[in-house]
Amino acid sequence: MTRARKPRRKQYRPRPLRYPMMAPLKQQISLDMHLALARLRTAPHDDARTDLAATFNTVGVAIENDRRFQEEVQHLNAGGAVLNAYVAPTALTDDQLAILAHTCSVIDTILGLLDVPTLWTAEKVAVELMRAARATGA
């Protein structure tokens, strides 16, 4: 005699897959960020500012609602404030460069804790926010 199996009482909810960020991707993001900072340090230009701001914005969107990164968000905001106030091609002061370097080191530590889908989604949102800001002229 075979018994029929009882139906499950709990509804099935698939969990989103979390792909950890592998070393080559972390290194590429970090290298791009540090090269943009080096370009700002040696030959200040608006393109370097834009590249660095893109990384700050992407990581900022990725961690803005994550309770694990409350302190890091404050450091990211400080770096963003320095970039917002910057007008190319004036040279950055030592204090401004120190804040940007510290923000880059904070991002280096965050990258190891983020997963790829979160960062990918954050990049898409950051790009849309930048397009909206350019369309309004802000």
JSON list of C-alpha atoms in Angstrom, two decimals:
[
{"chain": "A", "resi": 1, "resn": "MET", "atom": "CA", "xyz": [0.00, 0.00, 0.00]},
{"chain": "A", "resi": 2, "resn": "THR", "atom": "CA", "xyz": [1.44, 3.33, -1.03]},
{"chain": "A", "resi": 3, "resn": "ARG", "atom": "CA", "xyz": [0.60, 6.52, 0.68]},
{"chain": "A", "resi": 4, "resn": "ALA", "atom": "CA", "xyz": [0.04, 9.77, -1.11]},
{"chain": "A", "resi": 5, "resn": "ARG", "atom": "CA", "xyz": [2.33, 12.55, -0.12]},
{"chain": "A", "resi": 6, "resn": "LYS", "atom": "CA", "xyz": [0.87, 15.46, 1.80]},
{"chain": "A", "resi": 7, "resn": "PRO", "atom": "CA", "xyz": [0.88, 18.76, -0.01]},
{"chain": "A", "resi": 8, "resn": "ARG", "atom": "CA", "xyz": [3.32, 21.37, 1.24]},
{"chain": "A", "resi": 9, "resn": "ARG", "atom": "CA", "xyz": [1.86, 24.00, 3.49]},
{"chain": "A", "resi": 10, "resn": "LYS", "atom": "CA", "xyz": [4.63, 26.47, 2.91]},
{"chain": "A", "resi": 11, "resn": "GLN", "atom": "CA", "xyz": [4.60, 28.35, -0.37]},
{"chain": "A", "resi": 12, "resn": "TYR", "atom": "CA", "xyz": [7.75, 27.97, -2.45]},
{"chain": "A", "resi": 13, "resn": "ARG", "atom": "CA", "xyz": [9.68, 31.21, -2.83]},
{"chain": "A", "resi": 14, "resn": "PRO", "atom": "CA", "xyz": [12.82, 30.96, -4.90]},
{"chain": "A", "resi": 15, "resn": "ARG", "atom": "CA", "xyz": [15.75, 32.92, -3.52]},
{"chain": "A", "resi": 16, "resn": "PRO", "atom": "CA", "xyz": [17.70, 35.11, -5.90]},
{"chain": "A", "resi": 17, "resn": "LEU", "atom": "CA", "xyz": [21.09, 33.72, -6.78]},
{"chain": "A", "resi": 18, "resn": "ARG", "atom": "CA", "xyz": [24.02, 35.50, -5.20]},
{"chain": "A", "resi": 19, "resn": "TYR", "atom": "CA", "xyz": [27.14, 35.27, -7.30]},
{"chain": "A", "resi": 20, "resn": "PRO", "atom": "CA", "xyz": [30.13, 36.45, -5.32]},
{"chain": "A", "resi": 21, "resn": "MET", "atom": "CA", "xyz": [32.40, 38.95, -6.98]},
{"chain": "A", "resi": 22, "resn": "MET", "atom": "CA", "xyz": [35.52, 37.19, -8.17]},
{"chain": "A", "resi": 23, "resn": "ALA", "atom": "CA", "xyz": [38.99, 38.65, -7.94]},
{"chain": "A", "resi": 24, "resn": "PRO", "atom": "CA", "xyz": [39.38, 39.70, -11.61]},
{"chain": "A", "resi": 25, "resn": "LEU", "atom": "CA", "xyz": [36.22, 41.82, -11.53]},
{"chain": "A", "resi": 26, "resn": "LYS", "atom": "CA", "xyz": [37.18, 43.40, -8.18]},
{"chain": "A", "resi": 27, "resn": "GLN", "atom": "CA", "xyz": [40.64, 44.16, -9.51]},
{"chain": "A", "resi": 28, "resn": "GLN", "atom": "CA", "xyz": [39.27, 45.72, -12.71]},
{"chain": "A", "resi": 29, "resn": "ILE", "atom": "CA", "xyz": [36.86, 48.01, -10.84]},
{"chain": "A", "resi": 30, "resn": "SER", "atom": "CA", "xyz": [39.55, 48.94, -8.34]},
{"chain": "A", "resi": 31, "resn": "LEU", "atom": "CA", "xyz": [42.13, 49.58, -11.06]},
{"chain": "A", "resi": 32, "resn": "ASP", "atom": "CA", "xyz": [39.76, 51.84, -13.02]},
{"chain": "A", "resi": 33, "resn": "MET", "atom": "CA", "xyz": [38.93, 53.77, -9.85]},
{"chain": "A", "resi": 34, "resn": "HIS", "atom": "CA", "xyz": [42.55, 54.24, -8.78]},
{"chain": "A", "resi": 35, "resn": "LEU", "atom": "CA", "xyz": [43.63, 55.22, -12.31]},
{"chain": "A", "resi": 36, "resn": "ALA", "atom": "CA", "xyz": [40.94, 57.90, -12.37]},
{"chain": "A", "resi": 37, "resn": "LEU", "atom": "CA", "xyz": [42.19, 59.16, -9.01]},
{"chain": "A", "resi": 38, "resn": "ALA", "atom": "CA", "xyz": [45.78, 59.18, -10.30]},
{"chain": "A", "resi": 39, "resn": "ARG", "atom": "CA", "xyz": [44.67, 61.15, -13.37]},
{"chain": "A", "resi": 40, "resn": "LEU", "atom": "CA", "xyz": [42.97, 63.68, -11.09]},
{"chain": "A", "resi": 41, "resn": "ARG", "atom": "CA", "xyz": [46.13, 63.92, -9.04]},
{"chain": "A", "resi": 42, "resn": "THR", "atom": "CA", "xyz": [48.59, 64.36, -11.92]},
{"chain": "A", "resi": 43, "resn": "ALA", "atom": "CA", "xyz": [46.62, 65.95, -14.77]},
{"chain": "A", "resi": 44, "resn": "PRO", "atom": "CA", "xyz": [43.22, 67.13, -13.53]},
{"chain": "A", "resi": 45, "resn": "HIS", "atom": "CA", "xyz": [40.53, 66.71, -16.17]},
{"chain": "A", "resi": 46, "resn": "ASP", "atom": "CA", "xyz": [36.75, 66.43, -16.19]},
{"chain": "A", "resi": 47, "resn": "ASP", "atom": "CA", "xyz": [36.90, 62.93, -17.74]},
{"chain": "A", "resi": 48, "resn": "ALA", "atom": "CA", "xyz": [38.83, 61.61, -14.74]},
{"chain": "A", "resi": 49, "resn": "ARG", "atom": "CA", "xyz": [36.29, 63.23, -12.42]},
{"chain": "A", "resi": 50, "resn": "THR", "atom": "CA", "xyz": [33.44, 61.61, -14.36]},
{"chain": "A", "resi": 51, "resn": "ASP", "atom": "CA", "xyz": [35.09, 58.17, -14.23]},
{"chain": "A", "resi": 52, "resn": "LEU", "atom": "CA", "xyz": [35.67, 58.41, -10.49]},
{"chain": "A", "resi": 53, "resn": "ALA", "atom": "CA", "xyz": [32.16, 59.74, -9.89]},
{"chain": "A", "resi": 54, "resn": "ALA", "atom": "CA", "xyz": [30.67, 56.83, -11.86]},
{"chain": "A", "resi": 55, "resn": "THR", "atom": "CA", "xyz": [32.35, 54.34, -9.55]},
{"chain": "A", "resi": 56, "resn": "PHE", "atom": "CA", "xyz": [31.30, 56.28, -6.45]},
{"chain": "A", "resi": 57, "resn": "ASN", "atom": "CA", "xyz": [27.70, 56.47, -7.70]},
{"chain": "A", "resi": 58, "resn": "THR", "atom": "CA", "xyz": [27.49, 52.79, -8.59]},
{"chain": "A", "resi": 59, "resn": "VAL", "atom": "CA", "xyz": [28.83, 51.60, -5.25]},
{"chain": "A", "resi": 60, "resn": "GLY", "atom": "CA", "xyz": [26.74, 54.21, -3.45]},
{"chain": "A", "resi": 61, "resn": "VAL", "atom": "CA", "xyz": [23.54, 52.95, -5.05]},
{"chain": "A", "resi": 62, "resn": "ALA", "atom": "CA", "xyz": [24.53, 49.36, -4.26]},
{"chain": "A", "resi": 63, "resn": "ILE", "atom": "CA", "xyz": [25.01, 50.00, -0.54]},
{"chain": "A", "resi": 64, "resn": "GLU", "atom": "CA", "xyz": [22.56, 52.82, 0.21]},
{"chain": "A", "resi": 65, "resn": "ASN", "atom": "CA", "xyz": [19.87, 50.59, 1.76]},
{"chain": "A", "resi": 66, "resn": "ASP", "atom": "CA", "xyz": [22.20, 47.97, 3.23]},
{"chain": "A", "resi": 67, "resn": "ARG", "atom": "CA", "xyz": [22.48, 48.25, 7.01]},
{"chain": "A", "resi": 68, "resn": "ARG", "atom": "CA", "xyz": [25.92, 46.64, 6.95]},
{"chain": "A", "resi": 69, "resn": "PHE", "atom": "CA", "xyz": [27.41, 49.70, 5.27]},
{"chain": "A", "resi": 70, "resn": "GLN", "atom": "CA", "xyz": [26.06, 52.66, 7.24]},
{"chain": "A", "resi": 71, "resn": "GLU", "atom": "CA", "xyz": [29.50, 54.05, 8.08]},
{"chain": "A", "resi": 72, "resn": "GLU", "atom": "CA", "xyz": [30.80, 53.46, 4.55]},
{"chain": "A", "resi": 73, "resn": "VAL", "atom": "CA", "xyz": [27.93, 55.47, 3.07]},
{"chain": "A", "resi": 74, "resn": "GLN", "atom": "CA", "xyz": [29.10, 58.50, 5.06]},
{"chain": "A", "resi": 75, "resn": "HIS", "atom": "CA", "xyz": [32.63, 58.16, 3.65]},
{"chain": "A", "resi": 76, "resn": "LEU", "atom": "CA", "xyz": [31.23, 57.75, 0.15]},
{"chain": "A", "resi": 77, "resn": "ASN", "atom": "CA", "xyz": [29.12, 60.88, 0.58]},
{"chain": "A", "resi": 78, "resn": "ALA", "atom": "CA", "xyz": [32.21, 62.82, 1.68]},
{"chain": "A", "resi": 79, "resn": "GLY", "atom": "CA", "xyz": [34.05, 61.73, -1.45]},
{"chain": "A", "resi": 80, "resn": "GLY", "atom": "CA", "xyz": [31.04, 62.58, -3.60]},
{"chain": "A", "resi": 81, "resn": "ALA", "atom": "CA", "xyz": [30.86, 66.06, -2.06]},
{"chain": "A", "resi": 82, "resn": "VAL", "atom": "CA", "xyz": [34.49, 66.67, -3.01]},
{"chain": "A", "resi": 83, "resn": "LEU", "atom": "CA", "xyz": [33.82, 65.57, -6.59]},
{"chain": "A", "resi": 84, "resn": "ASN", "atom": "CA", "xyz": [30.66, 67.68, -6.83]},
{"chain": "A", "resi": 85, "resn": "ALA", "atom": "CA", "xyz": [32.56, 70.79, -5.77]},
{"chain": "A", "resi": 86, "resn": "TYR", "atom": "CA", "xyz": [35.45, 70.11, -8.17]},
{"chain": "A", "resi": 87, "resn": "VAL", "atom": "CA", "xyz": [35.73, 72.17, -11.35]},
{"chain": "A", "resi": 88, "resn": "ALA", "atom": "CA", "xyz": [38.27, 71.02, -13.93]},
{"chain": "A", "resi": 89, "resn": "PRO", "atom": "CA", "xyz": [41.13, 71.76, -14.59]},
{"chain": "A", "resi": 90, "resn": "THR", "atom": "CA", "xyz": [41.96, 73.29, -11.21]},
{"chain": "A", "resi": 91, "resn": "ALA", "atom": "CA", "xyz": [44.25, 71.23, -9.02]},
{"chain": "A", "resi": 92, "resn": "LEU", "atom": "CA", "xyz": [42.77, 69.47, -6.02]},
{"chain": "A", "resi": 93, "resn": "THR", "atom": "CA", "xyz": [44.11, 70.35, -2.59]},
{"chain": "A", "resi": 94, "resn": "ASP", "atom": "CA", "xyz": [45.91, 67.81, -0.45]},
{"chain": "A", "resi": 95, "resn": "ASP", "atom": "CA", "xyz": [42.88, 67.54, 1.85]},
{"chain": "A", "resi": 96, "resn": "GLN", "atom": "CA", "xyz": [40.56, 66.84, -1.09]},
{"chain": "A", "resi": 97, "resn": "LEU", "atom": "CA", "xyz": [42.94, 64.23, -2.48]},
{"chain": "A", "resi": 98, "resn": "ALA", "atom": "CA", "xyz": [43.16, 62.58, 0.95]},
{"chain": "A", "resi": 99, "resn": "ILE", "atom": "CA", "xyz": [39.36, 62.36, 1.16]},
{"chain": "A", "resi": 100, "resn": "LEU", "atom": "CA", "xyz": [39.16, 60.86, -2.34]},
{"chain": "A", "resi": 101, "resn": "ALA", "atom": "CA", "xyz": [41.95, 58.37, -1.59]},
{"chain": "A", "resi": 102, "resn": "HIS", "atom": "CA", "xyz": [40.21, 57.34, 1.62]},
{"chain": "A", "resi": 103, "resn": "THR", "atom": "CA", "xyz": [36.91, 56.91, -0.23]},
{"chain": "A", "resi": 104, "resn": "CYS", "atom": "CA", "xyz": [38.67, 54.72, -2.80]},
{"chain": "A", "resi": 105, "resn": "SER", "atom": "CA", "xyz": [40.13, 52.54, -0.05]},
{"chain": "A", "resi": 106, "resn": "VAL", "atom": "CA", "xyz": [36.67, 52.21, 1.53]},
{"chain": "A", "resi": 107, "resn": "ILE", "atom": "CA", "xyz": [35.29, 51.09, -1.83]},
{"chain": "A", "resi": 108, "resn": "ASP", "atom": "CA", "xyz": [38.10, 48.54, -2.12]},
{"chain": "A", "resi": 109, "resn": "THR", "atom": "CA", "xyz": [36.94, 46.94, 1.12]},
{"chain": "A", "resi": 110, "resn": "ILE", "atom": "CA", "xyz": [33.26, 47.06, 0.10]},
{"chain": "A", "resi": 111, "resn": "LEU", "atom": "CA", "xyz": [33.81, 45.36, -3.26]},
{"chain": "A", "resi": 112, "resn": "GLY", "atom": "CA", "xyz": [34.71, 42.08, -1.57]},
{"chain": "A", "resi": 113, "resn": "LEU", "atom": "CA", "xyz": [31.37, 42.04, 0.24]},
{"chain": "A", "resi": 114, "resn": "LEU", "atom": "CA", "xyz": [29.06, 42.79, -2.69]},
{"chain": "A", "resi": 115, "resn": "ASP", "atom": "CA", "xyz": [27.67, 40.25, -5.09]},
{"chain": "A", "resi": 116, "resn": "VAL", "atom": "CA", "xyz": [27.59, 40.64, -8.86]},
{"chain": "A", "resi": 117, "resn": "PRO", "atom": "CA", "xyz": [23.79, 40.97, -9.37]},
{"chain": "A", "resi": 118, "resn": "THR", "atom": "CA", "xyz": [23.59, 43.72, -6.75]},
{"chain": "A", "resi": 119, "resn": "LEU", "atom": "CA", "xyz": [26.42, 45.67, -8.35]},
{"chain": "A", "resi": 120, "resn": "TRP", "atom": "CA", "xyz": [25.02, 45.14, -11.85]},
{"chain": "A", "resi": 121, "resn": "THR", "atom": "CA", "xyz": [21.59, 46.43, -10.81]},
{"chain": "A", "resi": 122, "resn": "ALA", "atom": "CA", "xyz": [23.19, 49.38, -9.03]},
{"chain": "A", "resi": 123, "resn": "GLU", "atom": "CA", "xyz": [25.15, 50.26, -12.16]},
{"chain": "A", "resi": 124, "resn": "LYS", "atom": "CA", "xyz": [21.96, 50.30, -14.24]},
{"chain": "A", "resi": 125, "resn": "VAL", "atom": "CA", "xyz": [20.22, 52.54, -11.69]},
{"chain": "A", "resi": 126, "resn": "ALA", "atom": "CA", "xyz": [23.23, 54.89, -11.46]},
{"chain": "A", "resi": 127, "resn": "VAL", "atom": "CA", "xyz": [23.34, 55.22, -15.26]},
{"chain": "A", "resi": 128, "resn": "GLU", "atom": "CA", "xyz": [19.62, 56.05, -15.37]},
{"chain": "A", "resi": 129, "resn": "LEU", "atom": "CA", "xyz": [20.06, 58.62, -12.60]},
{"chain": "A", "resi": 130, "resn": "MET", "atom": "CA", "xyz": [22.91, 60.27, -14.51]},
{"chain": "A", "resi": 131, "resn": "ARG", "atom": "CA", "xyz": [20.83, 60.38, -17.71]},
{"chain": "A", "resi": 132, "resn": "ALA", "atom": "CA", "xyz": [17.94, 61.96, -15.81]},
{"chain": "A", "resi": 133, "resn": "ALA", "atom": "CA", "xyz": [20.29, 64.54, -14.24]},
{"chain": "A", "resi": 134, "resn": "ARG", "atom": "CA", "xyz": [21.73, 65.45, -17.66]},
{"chain": "A", "resi": 135, "resn": "ALA", "atom": "CA", "xyz": [18.25, 65.72, -19.18]},
{"chain": "A", "resi": 136, "resn": "THR", "atom": "CA", "xyz": [17.14, 68.19, -16.50]},
{"chain": "A", "resi": 137, "resn": "GLY", "atom": "CA", "xyz": [20.39, 70.12, -16.77]},
{"chain": "A", "resi": 138, "resn": "ALA", "atom": "CA", "xyz": [21.41, 69.61, -13.15]}
]
